[in-house]
GROMACS .gro file of C-alpha atoms in nm:
model
  250
    1MET     CA    1   2.980  16.496  11.818
    2LYS     CA    2   2.696  16.359  11.827
    3LEU     CA    3   2.540  16.558  11.576
    4SER     CA    4   2.877  16.471  11.388
    5VAL     CA    5   2.759  16.099  11.433
    6LEU     CA    6   2.435  16.190  11.281
    7ALA     CA    7   2.513  16.404  10.992
    8ALA     CA    8   2.775  16.141  10.866
    9SER     CA    9   2.535  15.863  10.891
   10LEU     CA   10   2.279  16.063  10.663
   11MET     CA   11   2.533  16.143  10.393
   12LEU     CA   12   2.635  15.805  10.401
   13ALA     CA   13   2.228  15.688  10.371
   14ILE     CA   14   2.208  15.942  10.107
   15GLY     CA   15   2.502  15.790   9.932
   16ALA     CA   16   2.372  15.461   9.919
   17ALA     CA   17   2.057  15.549   9.783
   18GLN     CA   18   2.215  15.696   9.512
   19ALA     CA   19   2.512  15.396   9.450
   20ALA     CA   20   2.276  15.267   9.175
   21PRO     CA   21   2.195  15.519   8.921
   22ASP     CA   22   1.898  15.468   8.660
   23LEU     CA   23   2.123  15.364   8.344
   24SER     CA   24   1.833  15.250   8.110
   25PRO     CA   25   1.858  15.437   7.799
   26VAL     CA   26   1.654  15.803   7.767
   27LYS     CA   27   1.385  15.783   7.502
   28GLY     CA   28   1.343  16.068   7.296
   29LYS     CA   29   1.718  16.161   7.373
   30PRO     CA   30   1.871  16.322   7.042
   31PHE     CA   31   2.166  16.116   6.938
   32THR     CA   32   2.546  16.229   6.878
   33TRP     CA   33   2.873  16.105   6.780
   34ASP     CA   34   3.033  16.274   7.143
   35ASN     CA   35   3.102  15.955   7.360
   36ALA     CA   36   2.871  15.734   7.147
   37THR     CA   37   2.944  15.340   7.185
   38VAL     CA   38   3.051  15.199   6.844
   39TYR     CA   39   3.051  14.848   6.735
   40PHE     CA   40   3.247  14.722   6.511
   41LEU     CA   41   3.174  14.365   6.299
   42VAL     CA   42   3.241  14.175   5.980
   43ILE     CA   43   2.916  14.034   5.893
   44ASP     CA   44   3.071  13.696   5.743
   45ARG     CA   45   3.187  13.685   6.101
   46PHE     CA   46   2.862  13.734   6.311
   47ASN     CA   47   2.546  13.550   6.221
   48ASN     CA   48   2.439  13.288   5.976
   49VAL     CA   49   2.076  13.313   5.953
   50ASP     CA   50   2.044  13.174   5.568
   51PRO     CA   51   2.225  12.925   5.493
   52SER     CA   52   2.113  12.928   5.131
   53ASN     CA   53   2.392  13.190   5.053
   54ASP     CA   54   2.680  13.049   5.221
   55HIS     CA   55   2.856  12.987   4.851
   56ALA     CA   56   2.760  13.163   4.596
   57TYR     CA   57   2.902  13.242   4.261
   58GLY     CA   58   3.049  12.955   4.283
   59ARG     CA   59   3.257  12.990   4.605
   60LYS     CA   60   3.419  12.631   4.777
   61ASP     CA   61   3.517  12.566   5.088
   62ASP     CA   62   3.904  12.513   4.998
   63ALA     CA   63   4.028  12.840   5.243
   64ALA     CA   64   4.302  12.816   5.457
   65VAL     CA   65   4.192  12.796   5.835
   66ALA     CA   66   4.019  13.142   5.894
   67ARG     CA   67   4.057  13.259   5.547
   68GLY     CA   68   3.737  13.198   5.362
   69PHE     CA   69   3.389  13.272   5.396
   70MET     CA   70   3.209  13.097   5.678
   71GLY     CA   71   2.792  13.225   5.613
   72GLY     CA   72   2.753  13.528   5.812
   73ASP     CA   73   2.489  13.792   5.677
   74LEU     CA   74   2.297  14.091   5.629
   75ALA     CA   75   1.974  13.943   5.770
   76GLY     CA   76   2.179  13.748   6.091
   77VAL     CA   77   2.262  14.128   6.168
   78THR     CA   78   1.952  14.242   6.109
   79ALA     CA   79   1.804  13.903   6.363
   80LYS     CA   80   2.010  14.070   6.663
   81ILE     CA   81   1.926  14.394   6.593
   82LYS     CA   82   1.571  14.337   6.676
   83GLU     CA   83   1.669  14.058   6.951
   84GLY     CA   84   1.770  14.341   7.179
   85TYR     CA   85   2.121  14.244   7.153
   86PHE     CA   86   2.285  14.602   7.072
   87THR     CA   87   2.071  14.770   7.254
   88ASP     CA   88   2.138  14.591   7.545
   89LEU     CA   89   2.511  14.644   7.504
   90GLY     CA   90   2.408  15.033   7.488
   91VAL     CA   91   2.543  15.092   7.164
   92ASP     CA   92   2.485  15.358   6.960
   93ALA     CA   93   2.607  15.307   6.633
   94LEU     CA   94   2.690  14.993   6.424
   95TRP     CA   95   3.028  14.997   6.232
   96ILE     CA   96   2.974  14.662   5.968
   97SER     CA   97   3.250  14.560   5.714
   98PRO     CA   98   3.162  14.638   5.323
   99PRO     CA   99   2.914  14.463   5.191
  100VAL     CA  100   2.955  14.521   4.842
  101GLU     CA  101   3.103  14.240   4.559
  102GLN     CA  102   3.387  14.099   4.656
  103ILE     CA  103   3.569  13.904   4.371
  104HIS     CA  104   3.473  13.553   4.341
  105ALA     CA  105   3.759  13.340   4.291
  106SER     CA  106   4.036  13.288   4.590
  107THR     CA  107   4.384  13.394   4.574
  108ASP     CA  108   4.673  13.273   4.766
  109GLU     CA  109   4.896  13.522   4.947
  110GLY     CA  110   5.141  13.263   5.061
  111THR     CA  111   4.884  13.084   5.328
  112GLY     CA  112   4.696  12.900   5.137
  113ALA     CA  113   4.344  13.022   4.957
  114SER     CA  114   4.210  13.320   5.093
  115TYR     CA  115   3.879  13.496   5.035
  116GLY     CA  116   3.729  13.808   5.010
  117PHE     CA  117   3.506  13.783   5.323
  118HIS     CA  118   3.636  14.114   5.533
  119GLY     CA  119   3.494  14.278   5.240
  120TYR     CA  120   3.807  14.459   5.110
  121TRP     CA  121   3.827  14.351   4.796
  122ALA     CA  122   3.626  14.468   4.593
  123ARG     CA  123   3.501  14.368   4.272
  124ASP     CA  124   3.181  14.546   4.239
  125PHE     CA  125   3.092  14.825   4.437
  126THR     CA  126   2.736  14.908   4.293
  127ALA     CA  127   2.622  14.552   4.416
  128VAL     CA  128   2.598  14.384   4.729
  129ASP     CA  129   2.783  14.085   4.735
  130ALA     CA  130   2.566  13.740   4.720
  131ASN     CA  131   2.739  13.583   4.969
  132LEU     CA  132   2.610  13.859   5.247
  133GLY     CA  133   2.224  13.872   5.116
  134THR     CA  134   2.096  14.152   4.866
  135GLY     CA  135   2.024  14.544   4.873
  136LYS     CA  136   1.685  14.530   5.029
  137ASP     CA  137   1.889  14.323   5.302
  138VAL     CA  138   2.101  14.641   5.376
  139ARG     CA  139   1.787  14.842   5.375
  140ASP     CA  140   1.585  14.652   5.604
  141LEU     CA  141   1.925  14.617   5.834
  142VAL     CA  142   1.951  14.992   5.838
  143GLU     CA  143   1.584  15.025   5.928
  144ALA     CA  144   1.598  14.826   6.185
  145ALA     CA  145   1.878  15.006   6.336
  146HIS     CA  146   1.746  15.316   6.275
  147ALA     CA  147   1.406  15.242   6.445
  148ARG     CA  148   1.593  15.182   6.749
  149GLY     CA  149   1.809  15.485   6.751
  150MET     CA  150   2.123  15.339   6.611
  151ARG     CA  151   2.326  15.472   6.356
  152VAL     CA  152   2.510  15.244   6.083
  153LEU     CA  153   2.872  15.299   5.945
  154LEU     CA  154   2.932  15.113   5.611
  155ASP     CA  155   3.301  15.059   5.635
  156VAL     CA  156   3.459  15.073   5.259
  157VAL     CA  157   3.815  15.075   5.139
  158MET     CA  158   3.852  15.256   4.784
  159ASN     CA  159   4.212  15.265   4.808
  160HIS     CA  160   4.264  14.958   4.536
  161THR     CA  161   4.041  14.656   4.377
  162GLY     CA  162   4.103  14.292   4.494
  163PRO     CA  163   4.358  14.082   4.377
  164VAL     CA  164   4.351  13.906   3.967
  165THR     CA  165   4.275  13.537   3.919
  166PRO     CA  166   4.151  13.373   3.679
  167ASP     CA  167   3.795  13.461   3.794
  168ASP     CA  168   3.837  13.808   3.839
  169THR     CA  169   4.025  14.034   3.551
  170VAL     CA  170   4.273  14.305   3.648
  171TRP     CA  171   4.074  14.643   3.586
  172PRO     CA  172   4.217  14.869   3.273
  173SER     CA  173   4.564  15.007   3.334
  174ASP     CA  174   4.403  15.386   3.325
  175TRP     CA  175   4.222  15.249   3.647
  176VAL     CA  176   4.475  15.067   3.829
  177ARG     CA  177   4.885  15.060   3.836
  178THR     CA  178   4.952  14.703   3.965
  179GLU     CA  179   5.332  14.805   4.037
  180PRO     CA  180   5.571  14.902   4.193
  181VAL     CA  181   5.491  14.748   4.500
  182CYS     CA  182   5.528  15.036   4.796
  183ASN     CA  183   5.814  15.023   5.000
  184PHE     CA  184   5.721  15.315   5.212
  185LYS     CA  185   6.099  15.475   5.163
  186ASP     CA  186   5.976  15.817   5.037
  187VAL     CA  187   5.621  15.995   4.934
  188LYS     CA  188   5.572  15.789   4.609
  189GLY     CA  189   5.708  15.448   4.734
  190THR     CA  190   5.429  15.469   4.978
  191VAL     CA  191   5.160  15.659   4.749
  192ASP     CA  192   5.157  15.614   4.403
  193CYS     CA  193   5.205  15.238   4.432
  194ALA     CA  194   5.032  14.909   4.515
  195LEU     CA  195   5.017  14.803   4.858
  196VAL     CA  196   5.101  14.467   4.845
  197LYS     CA  197   5.166  14.252   4.495
  198ASN     CA  198   4.876  14.148   4.302
  199LEU     CA  199   4.655  14.447   4.497
  200PRO     CA  200   4.616  14.657   4.234
  201ASP     CA  201   4.624  15.055   4.358
  202PHE     CA  202   4.307  15.286   4.186
  203ARG     CA  203   4.481  15.562   4.043
  204THR     CA  204   4.359  15.816   4.245
  205ASP     CA  205   4.624  16.070   4.124
  206SER     CA  206   4.441  16.132   3.816
  207ASN     CA  207   4.260  16.364   3.691
  208ALA     CA  208   4.228  16.152   3.328
  209ASN     CA  209   3.885  16.096   3.189
  210VAL     CA  210   3.839  15.647   3.177
  211ALA     CA  211   3.597  15.507   3.033
  212LEU     CA  212   3.393  15.183   3.190
  213PRO     CA  213   3.611  14.873   3.268
  214PRO     CA  214   3.482  14.660   2.989
  215PHE     CA  215   3.412  14.369   3.282
  216LEU     CA  216   3.168  14.595   3.416
  217VAL     CA  217   2.962  14.711   3.128
  218ALA     CA  218   2.897  14.313   3.068
  219LYS     CA  219   2.832  14.272   3.416
  220TRP     CA  220   2.534  14.559   3.465
  221LYS     CA  221   2.421  14.447   3.090
  222LYS     CA  222   2.389  14.092   3.216
  223GLU     CA  223   2.240  14.157   3.518
  224GLY     CA  224   1.998  14.393   3.342
  225ARG     CA  225   2.087  14.727   3.494
  226TYR     CA  226   2.369  14.874   3.214
  227ASP     CA  227   2.127  15.142   3.119
  228ARG     CA  228   2.032  15.240   3.498
  229GLU     CA  229   2.430  15.277   3.627
  230VAL     CA  230   2.491  15.503   3.306
  231LYS     CA  231   2.185  15.724   3.338
  232GLU     CA  232   2.291  15.748   3.738
  233LEU     CA  233   2.672  15.799   3.633
  234ASP     CA  234   2.605  16.086   3.367
  235ASP     CA  235   2.352  16.307   3.593
  236PHE     CA  236   2.644  16.276   3.811
  237PHE     CA  237   2.929  16.430   3.621
  238LYS     CA  238   2.646  16.687   3.453
  239ARG     CA  239   2.561  16.766   3.822
  240THR     CA  240   2.921  16.811   3.887
  241GLY     CA  241   3.166  16.899   3.599
  242TYR     CA  242   3.383  16.689   3.727
  243PRO     CA  243   3.622  16.451   3.504
  244ARG     CA  244   3.560  16.075   3.463
  245ALA     CA  245   3.808  16.013   3.677
  246PRO     CA  246   3.921  15.714   3.888
  247ARG     CA  247   3.873  15.886   4.211
  248TYR     CA  248   3.530  16.055   4.104
  249TYR     CA  249   3.318  15.750   3.986
  250LEU     CA  250   3.451  15.612   4.333
   0.00000   0.00000   0.00000
């Protein structure tokens, strides 16, 4: 009996000594998606370190409750990365909302003025929304995350454009369909339709060649990057042999 008690006491002592495992990151451990901890954030709602870009494109403070931009930016995410916020949480990958340029104006979905703060109302997939920062800010964020062993996932929505507004014209009809609105009763009513009213649906089912939307051509020329963008597209289609259909532009 005495030996049994001694053995039991020894096992309890060993268990107590091992009760607090070392949970600090293993340096040099290769990244794996197996059981990775992914942190999702909406950039605009996270951290604002640059108030100067809070009203890009003439956006106003006229949004309905929780429907407008609130100031968060890419630089704010980077600041938190460098601060060690995500490292302390044990985050392996950051999943961030789409940083692409959104429609400039607001639209009313029945709840008051709403802006594309969430990143799902794209206007130009080739540019970063000025409310969130710049292309350099995206690179800085990714480099800061990689330096700390974290991956970055860019959310993207290529099902539809942003809503049409007085400042944001509809894409050409060979690029998008604006009706019928999906009724979800069959395949056509689920796929070949616009998700909701005033949310033009990209014709990703089409193989027909389409030209660049006139508004994008004018925009790129005004911004001085038309030749660069067109060259990249020409090189892509020449290399792949794909038709110049909407889905391959995207």
